[in-house]
């Protein structure tokens, strides 16, 4: 399984960006797909995720501003980020927890940089 992310970039505070992530490859089930972000010198934090039965969760820091959804294409997710502020500046990573031949594993996509200027 591989993940391809797109949509990062630079925006001014109050603006919006949309991230997309496409999973490709063989899997029995994409159990969860979502996004983490990482600030320089810190650990990654989970910010949004959607399960295979469409249960959705958000970090408190993004609730009400970010929306995760499924795309039209299979195994695609989007993260609509509104009302961005400089604290949202980070590298964003798409991930998926997949089940393949009875084994579960986590797959990470390449990071995409989001920069929010004040």
PDB file of C-alpha atoms in Angstrom:
ATOM      1  CA  UNK A   1       0.000   0.000   0.000  1.00  0.00           C
ATOM      2  CA  UNK A   2       1.188   3.472  -0.872  1.00  0.00           C
ATOM      3  CA  UNK A   3      -0.237   6.869  -0.055  1.00  0.00           C
ATOM      4  CA  UNK A   4      -0.046   9.958  -2.210  1.00  0.00           C
ATOM      5  CA  UNK A   5      -0.906  13.291  -0.647  1.00  0.00           C
ATOM      6  CA  UNK A   6      -1.496  16.642  -2.282  1.00  0.00           C
ATOM      7  CA  UNK A   7      -2.785  20.093  -1.524  1.00  0.00           C
ATOM      8  CA  UNK A   8      -0.314  21.634   0.895  1.00  0.00           C
ATOM      9  CA  UNK A   9       0.930  25.164   0.457  1.00  0.00           C
ATOM     10  CA  UNK A  10       0.949  28.631   1.914  1.00  0.00           C
ATOM     11  CA  UNK A  11      -1.997  30.728   2.963  1.00  0.00           C
ATOM     12  CA  UNK A  12      -2.687  33.761   5.106  1.00  0.00           C
ATOM     13  CA  UNK A  13      -4.386  33.495   8.456  1.00  0.00           C
ATOM     14  CA  UNK A  14      -8.104  33.021   8.046  1.00  0.00           C
ATOM     15  CA  UNK A  15      -7.676  31.276   4.734  1.00  0.00           C
ATOM     16  CA  UNK A  16      -8.408  27.713   3.667  1.00  0.00           C
ATOM     17  CA  UNK A  17      -6.581  24.761   2.181  1.00  0.00           C
ATOM     18  CA  UNK A  18      -7.680  21.317   1.135  1.00  0.00           C
ATOM     19  CA  UNK A  19      -5.490  18.262   1.473  1.00  0.00           C
ATOM     20  CA  UNK A  20      -6.158  15.043  -0.392  1.00  0.00           C
ATOM     21  CA  UNK A  21      -4.755  11.561   0.058  1.00  0.00           C
ATOM     22  CA  UNK A  22      -5.098   8.560  -2.223  1.00  0.00           C
ATOM     23  CA  UNK A  23      -4.272   5.024  -1.137  1.00  0.00           C
ATOM     24  CA  UNK A  24      -3.206   2.494  -3.716  1.00  0.00           C
ATOM     25  CA  UNK A  25      -2.202  -1.136  -3.546  1.00  0.00           C
ATOM     26  CA  UNK A  26      -3.630  -4.345  -2.168  1.00  0.00           C
ATOM     27  CA  UNK A  27      -5.328  -4.534   1.185  1.00  0.00           C
ATOM     28  CA  UNK A  28      -8.107  -6.553   2.746  1.00  0.00           C
ATOM     29  CA  UNK A  29      -9.447  -3.430   4.368  1.00  0.00           C
ATOM     30  CA  UNK A  30      -8.435   0.162   4.898  1.00  0.00           C
ATOM     31  CA  UNK A  31      -9.526   0.252   8.518  1.00  0.00           C
ATOM     32  CA  UNK A  32      -8.776   3.900   9.154  1.00  0.00           C
ATOM     33  CA  UNK A  33      -7.487   6.796   7.080  1.00  0.00           C
ATOM     34  CA  UNK A  34      -6.542  10.158   8.420  1.00  0.00           C
ATOM     35  CA  UNK A  35      -4.072  12.912   9.008  1.00  0.00           C
ATOM     36  CA  UNK A  36      -1.381  13.675  11.532  1.00  0.00           C
ATOM     37  CA  UNK A  37       0.734  16.798  11.710  1.00  0.00           C
ATOM     38  CA  UNK A  38       4.172  17.458  13.067  1.00  0.00           C
ATOM     39  CA  UNK A  39       5.781  20.666  14.263  1.00  0.00           C
ATOM     40  CA  UNK A  40       9.574  20.986  14.036  1.00  0.00           C
ATOM     41  CA  UNK A  41      11.246  19.080  16.838  1.00  0.00           C
ATOM     42  CA  UNK A  42       8.045  17.523  18.161  1.00  0.00           C
ATOM     43  CA  UNK A  43       6.138  14.285  17.816  1.00  0.00           C
ATOM     44  CA  UNK A  44       3.312  13.869  15.378  1.00  0.00           C
ATOM     45  CA  UNK A  45      -0.206  14.502  16.589  1.00  0.00           C
ATOM     46  CA  UNK A  46      -3.341  12.934  15.213  1.00  0.00           C
ATOM     47  CA  UNK A  47      -5.729  15.592  13.986  1.00  0.00           C
ATOM     48  CA  UNK A  48      -8.450  13.812  12.008  1.00  0.00           C
ATOM     49  CA  UNK A  49      -9.401  10.271  11.069  1.00  0.00           C
ATOM     50  CA  UNK A  50     -12.237   8.374   9.429  1.00  0.00           C
ATOM     51  CA  UNK A  51     -12.865   4.679   9.869  1.00  0.00           C
ATOM     52  CA  UNK A  52     -14.090   2.133   7.363  1.00  0.00           C
ATOM     53  CA  UNK A  53     -17.577   2.538   8.800  1.00  0.00           C
ATOM     54  CA  UNK A  54     -17.295   6.327   8.629  1.00  0.00           C
ATOM     55  CA  UNK A  55     -16.715   7.015  12.288  1.00  0.00           C
ATOM     56  CA  UNK A  56     -14.903  10.351  12.428  1.00  0.00           C
ATOM     57  CA  UNK A  57     -12.730  11.942  15.077  1.00  0.00           C
ATOM     58  CA  UNK A  58     -10.882  15.232  15.408  1.00  0.00           C
ATOM     59  CA  UNK A  59      -8.284  16.708  17.706  1.00  0.00           C
ATOM     60  CA  UNK A  60      -9.686  19.486  19.877  1.00  0.00           C
ATOM     61  CA  UNK A  61      -7.319  21.934  18.210  1.00  0.00           C
ATOM     62  CA  UNK A  62      -9.026  21.549  14.824  1.00  0.00           C
ATOM     63  CA  UNK A  63     -12.646  20.791  15.729  1.00  0.00           C
ATOM     64  CA  UNK A  64     -15.040  23.125  13.979  1.00  0.00           C
ATOM     65  CA  UNK A  65     -12.377  24.249  11.495  1.00  0.00           C
ATOM     66  CA  UNK A  66     -11.229  21.060   9.763  1.00  0.00           C
ATOM     67  CA  UNK A  67     -13.440  18.517   8.032  1.00  0.00           C
ATOM     68  CA  UNK A  68     -12.351  15.082   6.911  1.00  0.00           C
ATOM     69  CA  UNK A  69     -14.350  13.351   4.208  1.00  0.00           C
ATOM     70  CA  UNK A  70     -14.149  10.624   1.628  1.00  0.00           C
ATOM     71  CA  UNK A  71     -13.393  11.562  -1.926  1.00  0.00           C
ATOM     72  CA  UNK A  72     -15.223  10.342  -4.990  1.00  0.00           C
ATOM     73  CA  UNK A  73     -12.460   7.930  -5.879  1.00  0.00           C
ATOM     74  CA  UNK A  74     -12.050   4.781  -3.861  1.00  0.00           C
ATOM     75  CA  UNK A  75      -9.687   4.996  -0.913  1.00  0.00           C
ATOM     76  CA  UNK A  76      -9.401   8.751  -1.159  1.00  0.00           C
ATOM     77  CA  UNK A  77      -9.821  11.158   1.703  1.00  0.00           C
ATOM     78  CA  UNK A  78      -9.865  14.924   1.873  1.00  0.00           C
ATOM     79  CA  UNK A  79      -9.132  17.323   4.691  1.00  0.00           C
ATOM     80  CA  UNK A  80     -10.803  20.689   4.307  1.00  0.00           C
ATOM     81  CA  UNK A  81      -9.009  23.172   6.538  1.00  0.00           C
ATOM     82  CA  UNK A  82     -10.791  26.473   7.171  1.00  0.00           C
ATOM     83  CA  UNK A  83      -9.985  29.486   9.306  1.00  0.00           C
ATOM     84  CA  UNK A  84      -6.334  28.543   9.381  1.00  0.00           C
ATOM     85  CA  UNK A  85      -4.013  30.238  11.825  1.00  0.00           C
ATOM     86  CA  UNK A  86      -0.228  30.294  12.231  1.00  0.00           C
ATOM     87  CA  UNK A  87      -0.433  27.500  14.828  1.00  0.00           C
ATOM     88  CA  UNK A  88      -1.584  25.207  12.007  1.00  0.00           C
ATOM     89  CA  UNK A  89       1.795  25.582  10.294  1.00  0.00           C
ATOM     90  CA  UNK A  90       3.255  22.086  10.219  1.00  0.00           C
ATOM     91  CA  UNK A  91       4.043  19.125   8.026  1.00  0.00           C
ATOM     92  CA  UNK A  92       0.888  17.080   7.492  1.00  0.00           C
ATOM     93  CA  UNK A  93       1.026  13.323   7.022  1.00  0.00           C
ATOM     94  CA  UNK A  94      -1.670  11.117   5.612  1.00  0.00           C
ATOM     95  CA  UNK A  95      -1.841   7.640   7.108  1.00  0.00           C
ATOM     96  CA  UNK A  96      -3.854   4.479   6.921  1.00  0.00           C
ATOM     97  CA  UNK A  97      -4.215   1.437   9.126  1.00  0.00           C
ATOM     98  CA  UNK A  98      -4.662  -1.460   6.753  1.00  0.00           C
ATOM     99  CA  UNK A  99      -5.380  -5.132   7.106  1.00  0.00           C
ATOM    100  CA  UNK A 100      -3.601  -7.371   4.626  1.00  0.00           C
ATOM    101  CA  UNK A 101      -3.571 -11.164   4.783  1.00  0.00           C
ATOM    102  CA  UNK A 102      -4.708 -11.014   8.377  1.00  0.00           C
ATOM    103  CA  UNK A 103      -1.989  -8.606   9.473  1.00  0.00           C
ATOM    104  CA  UNK A 104      -2.620  -5.021  10.434  1.00  0.00           C
ATOM    105  CA  UNK A 105      -0.083  -2.326   9.729  1.00  0.00           C
ATOM    106  CA  UNK A 106       0.177   1.438   9.549  1.00  0.00           C
ATOM    107  CA  UNK A 107       1.288   3.086   6.342  1.00  0.00           C
ATOM    108  CA  UNK A 108       2.432   6.684   6.118  1.00  0.00           C
ATOM    109  CA  UNK A 109       2.369   8.989   3.165  1.00  0.00           C
ATOM    110  CA  UNK A 110       4.993  11.631   2.462  1.00  0.00           C
ATOM    111  CA  UNK A 111       4.531  14.824   4.402  1.00  0.00           C
ATOM    112  CA  UNK A 112       3.051  17.908   2.859  1.00  0.00           C
ATOM    113  CA  UNK A 113       3.925  21.322   4.258  1.00  0.00           C
ATOM    114  CA  UNK A 114       1.213  23.752   5.283  1.00  0.00           C
ATOM    115  CA  UNK A 115       2.363  27.277   6.081  1.00  0.00           C
ATOM    116  CA  UNK A 116       0.003  29.868   7.526  1.00  0.00           C
ATOM    117  CA  UNK A 117       1.247  33.433   7.766  1.00  0.00           C
ATOM    118  CA  UNK A 118      -0.185  36.073  10.051  1.00  0.00           C
TER     119      UNK A 118
END
